[in-house]
Amino acid sequence: MRSALVAAVLVSGFVVAPAASAQCASPAGVYAESMGWAQRLTDASETWPLADGSGQLVAVVGTGIDAGNAQFAPGQVVPGSDLGDCDGRGTFAAGIVGAQQVPDTAFAGMAPGARLLGIRYTETTTGGGAPSPNALAGAIGRAVDAGATVVLVAVPASSTSPALEAAVRDALSRNAVVVSPAVGDEPEARSYPADLPGVLAVGALDESGAAVQGEAGDHLSIAAPGADLVGISAGARGLGHRWGVDLPAFSAAYVAGAAALVRSYRPELDAKQVADRLARTASRPPNGYDTRLGWGVLNVRSAVTTELADDPSALELPPPAPEAPTVRPAAGPPPLPDHSPLSGWLALLGIATAALAVVARATIRLGRARRWRPGSDT
């Protein structure tokens, strides 16, 4: 049974289901503490001298972007964006990708040099039910037509359609990296376009390293933070944040930010090579692949700087573990004799000793028959 992606609840300040009256996002305040765990794990500041996302256009497909937050640089949210974001998820995801370093907060995005394009295809606070895959298809088409090099699906759909599948194929053929989260709450659930071929499907984890989402399968590529997150807020009219946010969909924003960095530093790579690099440089789980975390946890510095050999087998799924035998195996043949030299000499010595013992017993019997006693000469 397939599960709905997100229940009709208010999650950490984000209204994620239809409501009778719109309740727009607003900041909880200014985040003044040290870096949160997710930002430490994905800290990209060491790569900025090499690549900060410059030259890349990241489309954030979801609920729009509120460009009024002070952590967006002037002009960073490009003309043609869907401005305003009552729901808040598009702004939060965009901040993970490209928020600037500013005084008064430790929070910053991963690729501050990237430009951001907001594409609104759903606004769940205004009603209308689950996100439409056909509307999502149109949004991805708009993003690619605008020149997006990375397409971040911040709000996925719970079903697919021919239009969505065609839009993803077109985006990939036009060299855009498509990044989408897996957010289903059951192993059998599927998120779209994460489950479509060629899409960089992202699982979510918490600070302990445990998977957050229930969705599982070999379509997952990589994992990134999706719980207890810090990010910028819509409705701030200046500097404003939300923190302690638990929403697996935001894991894809970290991977999209890393994709922008890779494309900025290695412009010769095509979209497939960028996705492959991110997965191959991830911090691997113990068994090499995990159906909820993919090939492992995003490793930003390795993704940007590691020199990779051309190894097409590097991302082959491991074979399934063999089932435990239900019948005890039959006993094998007896072990072969030991043919070492020492064992051979010991065997000969044993035979000689046995022969001498036989001769001795025969001699004693003969002597007794002739009335011989030890020490006697006759």
XYZ file of C-alpha atoms in Angstrom:
378
model
C 0.000 0.000 0.000
C 1.339 3.406 -0.946
C 1.269 6.055 1.719
C 0.548 9.753 1.494
C 3.771 11.757 1.508
C 2.915 14.081 4.358
C 0.035 14.015 6.785
C -2.249 17.013 7.309
C -0.277 18.493 10.160
C 1.788 21.537 11.014
C 5.461 20.485 11.014
C 7.954 22.758 12.759
C 6.228 25.903 11.587
C 5.560 24.781 8.005
C 1.953 24.425 6.996
C 2.087 21.371 4.765
C -1.583 20.620 4.180
C -4.647 22.506 2.997
C -6.096 24.858 5.552
C -9.388 26.712 5.677
C -7.558 30.010 6.034
C -3.980 30.693 5.019
C -1.459 30.731 7.850
C 1.707 32.048 6.309
C 5.189 31.203 7.524
C 6.990 33.588 9.848
C 10.397 33.474 11.559
C 10.954 32.160 15.060
C 13.678 34.785 15.499
C 17.309 35.195 14.526
C 19.402 32.077 14.966
C 22.264 33.230 17.181
C 23.732 29.906 18.314
C 26.700 28.053 16.831
C 26.393 25.993 13.665
C 23.778 23.287 13.856
C 24.796 19.663 13.306
C 23.472 19.596 9.736
C 25.496 22.647 8.737
C 28.633 21.215 10.341
C 28.158 17.952 8.465
C 27.697 19.694 5.118
C 29.966 22.709 5.716
C 31.233 23.815 2.322
C 33.199 26.901 3.357
C 36.549 25.158 2.750
C 35.605 24.688 -0.892
C 34.629 28.314 -1.532
C 38.127 29.386 -2.628
C 37.740 26.759 -5.360
C 34.005 26.914 -5.987
C 31.110 28.759 -4.379
C 28.422 27.940 -6.925
C 29.172 30.870 -9.214
C 27.838 30.398 -12.717
C 25.091 28.034 -11.594
C 21.340 28.591 -11.579
C 19.527 26.443 -9.048
C 15.778 26.204 -9.586
C 13.831 25.588 -6.376
C 10.610 23.913 -7.477
C 7.913 24.067 -4.846
C 6.204 27.007 -3.167
C 8.191 30.015 -4.394
C 10.903 32.060 -2.675
C 10.584 35.055 -0.386
C 13.467 37.179 -1.679
C 12.998 39.659 1.162
C 15.083 37.623 3.625
C 18.330 39.500 4.307
C 20.468 36.415 3.648
C 19.736 36.560 -0.059
C 22.164 38.842 -1.882
C 20.685 41.584 -4.066
C 19.744 40.014 -7.379
C 20.556 36.478 -6.207
C 16.922 35.453 -6.590
C 16.705 36.030 -10.330
C 14.023 37.820 -12.328
C 11.324 35.434 -13.415
C 11.181 33.823 -9.985
C 7.859 33.224 -8.298
C 8.320 35.668 -5.437
C 6.535 35.370 -2.150
C 6.196 32.122 -0.225
C 3.302 31.836 2.193
C 4.067 28.158 2.837
C 7.771 28.746 3.569
C 9.292 25.527 2.306
C 10.696 26.980 -0.891
C 12.463 29.771 1.005
C 13.893 27.382 3.601
C 15.243 25.071 0.866
C 16.664 28.010 -1.110
C 18.476 29.220 2.014
C 20.147 25.831 2.509
C 21.439 26.124 -1.043
C 22.538 29.739 -1.244
C 22.102 31.895 1.875
C 24.918 34.433 2.348
C 27.202 34.739 5.354
C 26.047 37.742 7.372
C 26.727 39.080 10.876
C 24.527 38.012 13.798
C 24.037 34.413 12.696
C 26.193 31.356 12.133
C 23.819 29.974 9.532
C 24.870 30.168 5.884
C 24.073 28.280 2.714
C 26.314 25.867 0.867
C 26.747 27.656 -2.466
C 26.403 31.397 -1.847
C 27.617 32.198 -5.355
C 24.726 30.365 -7.007
C 21.726 32.228 -8.378
C 18.287 31.030 -7.321
C 15.120 30.646 -9.355
C 11.860 30.148 -7.495
C 9.250 28.066 -9.296
C 5.879 27.748 -7.591
C 3.725 24.834 -8.652
C 1.899 24.181 -5.396
C 0.797 26.235 -2.419
C -0.720 23.815 -0.011
C -2.020 26.481 2.369
C -4.540 27.530 -0.249
C -6.100 24.091 -0.671
C -6.194 21.812 -3.666
C -5.034 18.527 -2.132
C -1.817 16.657 -2.877
C 0.735 18.138 -5.291
C -0.140 17.398 -8.907
C 2.462 15.496 -10.954
C 1.307 17.290 -14.089
C 1.764 20.675 -12.425
C 5.184 19.533 -11.229
C 6.044 18.546 -14.793
C 5.225 22.041 -16.006
C 7.348 23.566 -13.238
C 10.376 21.435 -14.160
C 9.904 22.477 -17.788
C 9.894 26.151 -16.788
C 13.060 25.670 -14.759
C 14.942 24.067 -17.633
C 13.694 26.633 -20.122
C 15.105 29.340 -17.816
C 18.542 27.715 -17.981
C 18.662 25.953 -14.609
C 21.741 23.752 -14.244
C 20.387 22.174 -11.060
C 16.680 21.496 -10.526
C 15.798 21.028 -6.853
C 12.341 19.561 -6.286
C 11.613 20.947 -2.834
C 8.041 19.603 -2.761
C 7.724 16.158 -4.426
C 4.552 14.429 -5.591
C 3.214 11.090 -4.393
C 2.380 9.851 -7.889
C 3.783 10.122 -11.378
C 2.313 10.815 -14.792
C 3.423 10.622 -18.429
C 3.909 14.392 -18.400
C 6.197 14.267 -15.355
C 8.242 11.426 -16.785
C 8.641 13.299 -20.074
C 9.657 16.490 -18.250
C 12.370 14.659 -16.315
C 13.720 13.002 -19.462
C 13.831 16.382 -21.172
C 15.618 18.012 -18.225
C 18.263 15.295 -18.170
C 18.743 15.467 -21.934
C 19.355 19.200 -21.561
C 22.092 18.574 -18.983
C 20.255 19.620 -15.817
C 20.903 17.760 -12.564
C 17.502 16.836 -11.117
C 17.488 16.365 -7.339
C 14.426 15.114 -5.480
C 13.797 13.821 -1.940
C 12.347 10.470 -0.960
C 9.808 11.327 1.743
C 7.346 8.425 1.895
C 6.561 7.169 5.373
C 6.519 3.455 4.473
C 9.125 1.305 2.694
C 6.795 0.674 -0.249
C 5.873 4.352 -0.712
C 7.391 6.227 -3.640
C 8.092 9.916 -4.128
C 8.273 11.555 -7.555
C 10.343 12.349 -9.418
C 12.785 10.612 -7.022
C 11.709 7.189 -8.283
C 12.279 8.067 -11.954
C 15.438 7.034 -13.860
C 18.303 9.525 -13.805
C 17.006 11.546 -10.841
C 19.321 12.028 -7.874
C 17.040 10.605 -5.172
C 17.892 11.710 -1.623
C 17.153 10.017 1.691
C 17.191 11.859 5.016
C 19.005 11.165 8.274
C 19.135 12.610 11.768
C 22.146 13.532 13.891
C 22.590 9.922 15.054
C 22.874 8.768 11.452
C 19.507 7.008 11.410
C 17.226 7.326 8.399
C 14.306 9.704 8.915
C 11.963 8.781 6.087
C 10.276 5.400 5.811
C 10.597 5.113 2.030
C 13.205 2.567 0.972
C 14.466 1.022 -2.232
C 17.310 0.832 -4.691
C 16.212 4.102 -6.297
C 17.839 6.094 -3.481
C 21.230 7.564 -4.395
C 22.503 9.457 -1.365
C 21.478 10.837 2.041
C 21.658 14.232 3.744
C 20.244 15.865 6.895
C 16.481 15.922 7.312
C 15.861 16.506 11.027
C 16.560 19.247 13.595
C 17.510 21.697 10.856
C 18.255 25.418 10.825
C 17.307 27.654 7.904
C 16.014 31.022 6.825
C 12.337 31.860 7.078
C 9.843 33.381 4.721
C 8.023 36.418 6.064
C 11.096 37.796 7.830
C 11.312 41.266 6.204
C 14.987 41.181 7.085
C 16.978 38.560 8.944
C 14.924 35.677 10.305
C 15.193 31.932 10.805
C 13.470 28.778 11.890
C 15.298 25.973 13.676
C 14.529 22.536 15.083
C 12.794 21.805 11.771
C 12.050 18.153 10.974
C 11.163 17.590 7.331
C 12.896 14.905 5.217
C 12.274 16.835 1.988
C 14.947 19.382 2.925
C 17.647 16.704 2.568
C 17.521 17.310 -1.192
C 18.476 20.968 -0.717
C 21.875 19.988 0.725
C 22.550 17.717 -2.230
C 21.431 20.396 -4.692
C 23.830 22.856 -3.049
C 26.660 20.337 -3.397
C 25.715 19.757 -7.043
C 26.020 23.498 -7.685
C 29.497 23.488 -6.133
C 30.616 20.518 -8.233
C 29.283 22.094 -11.432
C 30.971 25.375 -10.535
C 34.392 23.741 -10.018
C 34.123 21.091 -12.734
C 32.097 22.623 -15.577
C 33.275 19.904 -17.962
C 31.136 17.295 -16.167
C 27.678 16.564 -17.512
C 24.636 16.068 -15.311
C 25.034 12.295 -15.084
C 28.692 12.622 -14.124
C 27.827 15.134 -11.401
C 25.209 12.800 -9.916
C 27.634 9.886 -10.148
C 30.381 11.897 -8.409
C 28.120 12.865 -5.517
C 27.130 9.242 -4.927
C 30.638 7.806 -5.351
C 32.205 10.241 -2.882
C 29.514 9.788 -0.216
C 30.523 8.388 3.166
C 29.507 4.770 2.638
C 27.319 2.755 5.004
C 28.871 -0.436 6.458
C 27.392 -2.735 3.800
C 28.226 -0.432 0.883
C 24.585 0.369 0.101
C 21.549 1.050 2.268
C 18.017 1.056 0.885
C 17.098 4.114 2.985
C 20.397 6.023 2.784
C 21.568 5.058 -0.693
C 25.322 5.021 -1.269
C 25.897 6.982 1.922
C 25.973 10.439 3.460
C 26.842 13.510 1.402
C 30.533 14.434 1.688
C 30.849 17.914 0.203
C 34.605 18.377 0.189
C 35.208 14.954 -1.359
C 32.536 15.575 -3.986
C 34.248 18.775 -5.107
C 37.933 17.880 -4.837
C 38.421 14.104 -5.093
C 40.004 12.750 -8.264
C 37.989 9.718 -9.329
C 39.109 6.881 -11.548
C 36.776 5.961 -14.370
C 35.157 2.928 -12.742
C 31.701 2.144 -14.126
C 31.276 -0.678 -11.592
C 31.781 1.616 -8.583
C 28.046 2.020 -8.037
C 26.851 -1.495 -8.754
C 24.375 -2.662 -6.153
C 25.732 -5.454 -3.942
C 24.282 -8.938 -4.534
C 21.565 -9.982 -2.084
C 22.818 -11.731 1.020
C 22.567 -15.548 0.730
C 19.786 -17.151 2.713
C 20.785 -19.206 5.739
C 20.733 -22.989 4.975
C 17.726 -24.848 6.338
C 19.359 -28.339 6.131
C 22.644 -29.290 7.783
C 25.206 -30.034 5.055
C 26.259 -33.702 4.660
C 29.582 -34.674 6.183
C 32.418 -34.312 3.730
C 35.046 -36.973 2.903
C 37.699 -37.732 5.518
C 40.675 -35.404 5.460
C 43.538 -36.317 3.191
C 46.630 -37.755 4.923
C 49.353 -35.387 5.884
C 52.224 -35.781 3.390
C 54.781 -33.622 5.162
C 58.319 -35.192 5.510
C 58.189 -35.248 9.311
C 54.946 -37.150 9.398
C 56.414 -39.723 6.935
C 59.484 -40.362 9.096
C 57.316 -40.695 12.177
C 55.179 -43.265 10.398
C 58.251 -45.340 9.397
C 59.606 -45.165 12.932
C 56.311 -46.462 14.264
C 56.359 -49.411 11.853
C 59.964 -50.280 12.780
C 59.182 -50.108 16.491
C 56.223 -52.440 16.060
C 58.381 -54.910 14.103
C 61.075 -54.932 16.804
C 58.436 -55.586 19.426
C 57.205 -58.625 17.487
C 60.763 -59.998 17.123
C 61.460 -59.438 20.824
C 58.345 -61.315 21.907
C 59.220 -64.244 19.615
C 62.796 -64.395 20.973
C 61.604 -64.419 24.593
C 59.163 -67.257 23.882
C 61.945 -69.281 22.218
C 64.303 -68.690 25.138
C 61.726 -69.866 27.655
C 61.141 -72.988 25.659
C 64.898 -73.720 26.012
C 64.829 -72.819 29.766
C 66.801 -69.593 29.173
C 66.848 -66.905 31.814
C 68.115 -63.332 31.664
C 71.790 -63.146 32.617
C 72.352 -66.819 31.801
C 74.820 -67.818 29.110
C 73.051 -71.096 28.422
